[in-house]
PDB file of C-alpha atoms in Angstrom:
ATOM      1  CA  MET A  21       0.000   0.000   0.000  1.00 42.00           C
ATOM      2  CA  ARG A  22       1.270   3.472  -0.789  1.00 47.00           C
ATOM      3  CA  GLY A  23       2.072   5.752   2.106  1.00 50.00           C
ATOM      4  CA  GLY A  24      -0.178   8.706   1.260  1.00 53.00           C
ATOM      5  CA  PHE A  25      -3.443   6.800   1.104  1.00 53.00           C
ATOM      6  CA  ALA A  26      -5.717   6.197   4.051  1.00 57.00           C
ATOM      7  CA  MET A  27      -7.461   2.916   4.583  1.00 53.00           C
ATOM      8  CA  PRO A  28     -11.015   3.026   3.287  1.00 56.00           C
ATOM      9  CA  SER A  29     -13.609   3.615   5.991  1.00 80.00           C
ATOM     10  CA  ASP A  30     -16.139   1.008   6.933  1.00 88.00           C
ATOM     11  CA  PRO A  31     -19.060   1.545   4.505  1.00 93.00           C
ATOM     12  CA  LEU A  32     -21.493   1.345   7.414  1.00 94.00           C
ATOM     13  CA  LEU A  33     -19.759   4.215   9.232  1.00 93.00           C
ATOM     14  CA  VAL A  34     -19.864   6.305   6.058  1.00 94.00           C
ATOM     15  CA  ALA A  35     -23.558   5.476   5.581  1.00 95.00           C
ATOM     16  CA  ILE A  36     -24.282   6.494   9.179  1.00 95.00           C
ATOM     17  CA  ARG A  37     -22.609   9.880   8.624  1.00 95.00           C
ATOM     18  CA  ILE A  38     -24.572  10.430   5.404  1.00 95.00           C
ATOM     19  CA  THR A  39     -27.853   9.366   7.004  1.00 95.00           C
ATOM     20  CA  ASP A  40     -27.264  11.556  10.035  1.00 95.00           C
ATOM     21  CA  ALA A  41     -26.601  14.542   7.764  1.00 95.00           C
ATOM     22  CA  ALA A  42     -29.787  13.805   5.793  1.00 95.00           C
ATOM     23  CA  ASP A  43     -31.785  13.537   9.042  1.00 93.00           C
ATOM     24  CA  THR A  44     -30.375  16.856  10.250  1.00 92.00           C
ATOM     25  CA  ALA A  45     -31.163  18.600   6.951  1.00 92.00           C
ATOM     26  CA  HIS A  46     -34.714  17.267   6.970  1.00 91.00           C
ATOM     27  CA  ARG A  47     -35.264  18.352  10.600  1.00 88.00           C
ATOM     28  CA  ALA A  48     -33.896  21.819   9.828  1.00 88.00           C
ATOM     29  CA  ALA A  49     -36.138  22.119   6.773  1.00 86.00           C
ATOM     30  CA  GLY A  50     -39.086  21.104   8.940  1.00 82.00           C
ATOM     31  CA  LEU A  51     -38.330  23.832  11.474  1.00 80.00           C
ATOM     32  CA  VAL A  52     -38.088  26.426   8.709  1.00 79.00           C
ATOM     33  CA  SER A  53     -41.333  25.117   7.189  1.00 77.00           C
ATOM     34  CA  ALA A  54     -43.084  25.509  10.525  1.00 72.00           C
ATOM     35  CA  SER A  55     -41.876  29.091  10.899  1.00 73.00           C
ATOM     36  CA  ARG A  56     -42.846  29.981   7.315  1.00 72.00           C
ATOM     37  CA  LEU A  57     -46.232  28.304   7.604  1.00 71.00           C
ATOM     38  CA  ALA A  58     -47.057  30.441  10.639  1.00 67.00           C
ATOM     39  CA  GLY A  59     -46.924  33.481   8.354  1.00 69.00           C
ATOM     40  CA  GLY A  60     -49.028  31.993   5.561  1.00 71.00           C
ATOM     41  CA  VAL A  61     -48.773  29.356   2.854  1.00 76.00           C
ATOM     42  CA  LEU A  62     -45.491  27.696   1.882  1.00 76.00           C
ATOM     43  CA  SER A  63     -44.127  28.569  -1.542  1.00 80.00           C
ATOM     44  CA  PRO A  64     -43.986  25.847  -4.209  1.00 83.00           C
ATOM     45  CA  GLU A  65     -40.186  26.150  -4.253  1.00 85.00           C
ATOM     46  CA  TRP A  66     -39.969  25.544  -0.529  1.00 83.00           C
ATOM     47  CA  ARG A  67     -42.328  22.578  -0.746  1.00 84.00           C
ATOM     48  CA  ALA A  68     -40.144  21.110  -3.498  1.00 90.00           C
ATOM     49  CA  HIS A  69     -37.056  21.601  -1.303  1.00 89.00           C
ATOM     50  CA  ARG A  70     -38.765  19.904   1.644  1.00 88.00           C
ATOM     51  CA  ILE A  71     -39.804  16.978  -0.561  1.00 92.00           C
ATOM     52  CA  GLU A  72     -36.223  16.627  -1.823  1.00 94.00           C
ATOM     53  CA  THR A  73     -34.847  16.525   1.720  1.00 94.00           C
ATOM     54  CA  ALA A  74     -37.419  13.846   2.584  1.00 94.00           C
ATOM     55  CA  LYS A  75     -36.406  11.792  -0.463  1.00 97.00           C
ATOM     56  CA  ALA A  76     -32.707  12.145   0.396  1.00 96.00           C
ATOM     57  CA  ARG A  77     -33.394  11.058   3.974  1.00 95.00           C
ATOM     58  CA  PHE A  78     -35.420   8.048   2.822  1.00 97.00           C
ATOM     59  CA  THR A  79     -32.699   6.989   0.368  1.00 97.00           C
ATOM     60  CA  ALA A  80     -29.943   7.383   2.966  1.00 96.00           C
ATOM     61  CA  ARG A  81     -31.897   5.413   5.566  1.00 94.00           C
ATOM     62  CA  SER A  82     -32.676   2.655   3.062  1.00 95.00           C
ATOM     63  CA  GLU A  83     -29.007   2.346   2.112  1.00 96.00           C
ATOM     64  CA  LEU A  84     -27.985   2.293   5.775  1.00 95.00           C
ATOM     65  CA  HIS A  85     -30.498  -0.418   6.621  1.00 93.00           C
ATOM     66  CA  ALA A  86     -29.240  -2.561   3.734  1.00 94.00           C
ATOM     67  CA  LEU A  87     -25.764  -2.765   5.312  1.00 94.00           C
ATOM     68  CA  THR A  88     -24.738  -5.241   8.010  1.00 95.00           C
ATOM     69  CA  PRO A  89     -22.326  -4.264  10.809  1.00 94.00           C
ATOM     70  CA  THR A  90     -19.411  -6.694  10.834  1.00 93.00           C
ATOM     71  CA  THR A  91     -17.165  -4.953  13.375  1.00 91.00           C
ATOM     72  CA  ARG A  92     -17.689  -3.853  16.959  1.00 88.00           C
ATOM     73  CA  GLU A  93     -17.163  -0.196  16.012  1.00 89.00           C
ATOM     74  CA  ALA A  94     -19.789  -0.384  13.280  1.00 92.00           C
ATOM     75  CA  ALA A  95     -22.241  -2.169  15.582  1.00 90.00           C
ATOM     76  CA  ILE A  96     -21.837   0.424  18.329  1.00 88.00           C
ATOM     77  CA  ALA A  97     -22.121   3.293  15.838  1.00 91.00           C
ATOM     78  CA  LEU A  98     -25.337   1.842  14.417  1.00 92.00           C
ATOM     79  CA  VAL A  99     -26.876   1.418  17.865  1.00 90.00           C
ATOM     80  CA  ARG A 100     -25.865   4.982  18.780  1.00 90.00           C
ATOM     81  CA  TYR A 101     -27.377   6.299  15.540  1.00 93.00           C
ATOM     82  CA  TYR A 102     -30.730   4.706  16.361  1.00 91.00           C
ATOM     83  CA  GLY A 103     -30.453   5.959  19.951  1.00 88.00           C
ATOM     84  CA  ASP A 104     -29.948   9.490  18.630  1.00 89.00           C
ATOM     85  CA  ARG A 105     -32.988   9.102  16.397  1.00 89.00           C
ATOM     86  CA  VAL A 106     -35.073   8.190  19.436  1.00 88.00           C
ATOM     87  CA  SER A 107     -33.729  11.177  21.364  1.00 86.00           C
ATOM     88  CA  HIS A 108     -34.754  13.511  18.496  1.00 85.00           C
ATOM     89  CA  ALA A 109     -38.301  12.131  18.361  1.00 83.00           C
ATOM     90  CA  HIS A 110     -41.218  14.309  19.403  1.00 81.00           C
ATOM     91  CA  PRO A 111     -42.102  13.703  23.075  1.00 81.00           C
ATOM     92  CA  THR A 112     -45.445  12.172  22.108  1.00 84.00           C
ATOM     93  CA  SER A 113     -43.718   9.811  19.640  1.00 82.00           C
ATOM     94  CA  THR A 114     -40.768   8.621  21.733  1.00 83.00           C
ATOM     95  CA  ARG A 115     -42.252   5.216  22.534  1.00 86.00           C
ATOM     96  CA  GLY A 116     -43.073   4.498  18.880  1.00 88.00           C
ATOM     97  CA  ALA A 117     -39.625   5.665  17.785  1.00 87.00           C
ATOM     98  CA  ALA A 118     -38.014   3.401  20.385  1.00 86.00           C
ATOM     99  CA  ARG A 119     -40.002   0.376  19.209  1.00 89.00           C
ATOM    100  CA  ALA A 120     -39.129   1.122  15.573  1.00 90.00           C
ATOM    101  CA  ALA A 121     -35.430   1.457  16.467  1.00 88.00           C
ATOM    102  CA  GLN A 122     -35.467  -1.814  18.393  1.00 87.00           C
ATOM    103  CA  ARG A 123     -37.192  -3.584  15.510  1.00 90.00           C
ATOM    104  CA  ARG A 124     -34.646  -2.280  12.979  1.00 91.00           C
ATOM    105  CA  LEU A 125     -31.725  -3.242  15.182  1.00 90.00           C
ATOM    106  CA  ARG A 126     -33.109  -6.729  15.788  1.00 88.00           C
ATOM    107  CA  GLU A 127     -33.513  -7.184  12.017  1.00 91.00           C
ATOM    108  CA  VAL A 128     -29.987  -5.975  11.274  1.00 92.00           C
ATOM    109  CA  PHE A 129     -28.240  -7.978  14.004  1.00 91.00           C
ATOM    110  CA  ALA A 130     -30.143 -11.155  13.101  1.00 91.00           C
ATOM    111  CA  ARG A 131     -28.513 -11.200   9.661  1.00 94.00           C
ATOM    112  CA  PRO A 132     -25.792 -13.740   8.920  1.00 95.00           C
ATOM    113  CA  GLY A 133     -22.345 -12.229   9.412  1.00 94.00           C
ATOM    114  CA  ALA A 134     -23.532  -9.447  11.727  1.00 94.00           C
ATOM    115  CA  TYR A 135     -21.291  -8.628  14.670  1.00 92.00           C
ATOM    116  CA  PRO A 136     -22.755 -10.218  17.828  1.00 88.00           C
ATOM    117  CA  LEU A 137     -23.913  -7.244  19.853  1.00 76.00           C
ATOM    118  CA  ASP A 138     -23.364  -7.505  23.596  1.00 69.00           C
ATOM    119  CA  CYS A 139     -25.895  -6.417  26.199  1.00 65.00           C
ATOM    120  CA  ALA A 140     -23.634  -3.672  27.591  1.00 66.00           C
ATOM    121  CA  VAL A 141     -24.062  -1.676  24.387  1.00 63.00           C
ATOM    122  CA  TRP A 142     -27.842  -2.055  24.456  1.00 63.00           C
ATOM    123  CA  ALA A 143     -27.937  -0.948  28.098  1.00 62.00           C
ATOM    124  CA  SER A 144     -26.088   2.285  27.310  1.00 61.00           C
ATOM    125  CA  LEU A 145     -28.783   3.481  24.915  1.00 61.00           C
ATOM    126  CA  PRO A 146     -31.657   5.865  25.544  1.00 57.00           C
ATOM    127  CA  ILE A 147     -33.936   3.256  23.952  1.00 54.00           C
ATOM    128  CA  PRO A 148     -36.336   1.895  26.572  1.00 47.00           C
ATOM    129  CA  ALA A 149     -36.528  -1.894  26.635  1.00 48.00           C
ATOM    130  CA  ASP A 150     -39.788  -3.680  25.831  1.00 43.00           C
TER     131      ASP A 150
END
């Protein structure tokens, strides 16, 4: 390997960063939409922008869910990502967000080749247990 090149990142870690950025952009667009809607009707351009951020978020989340964590670092990062999603949920939706996060994580970690996730990582999350 040549000296100036870095090792490629784990694709799951890259996907988590992309998905987190898409989530943040969509949340920010939602806050702006709420402030603009208070003053009247949203413009067609703004609606188109909001739809594009929703599509980007959906695509990023779909690509993230298609990947399987094969290392401890990737497994912990994925659990933390879903924990952050629960913490950003609306207070009236926290329980539903927690159940959805648990379901996604169970699906991902049940795949062949997935890193066996230990209970200590689960316990450190803000996701309430069933």
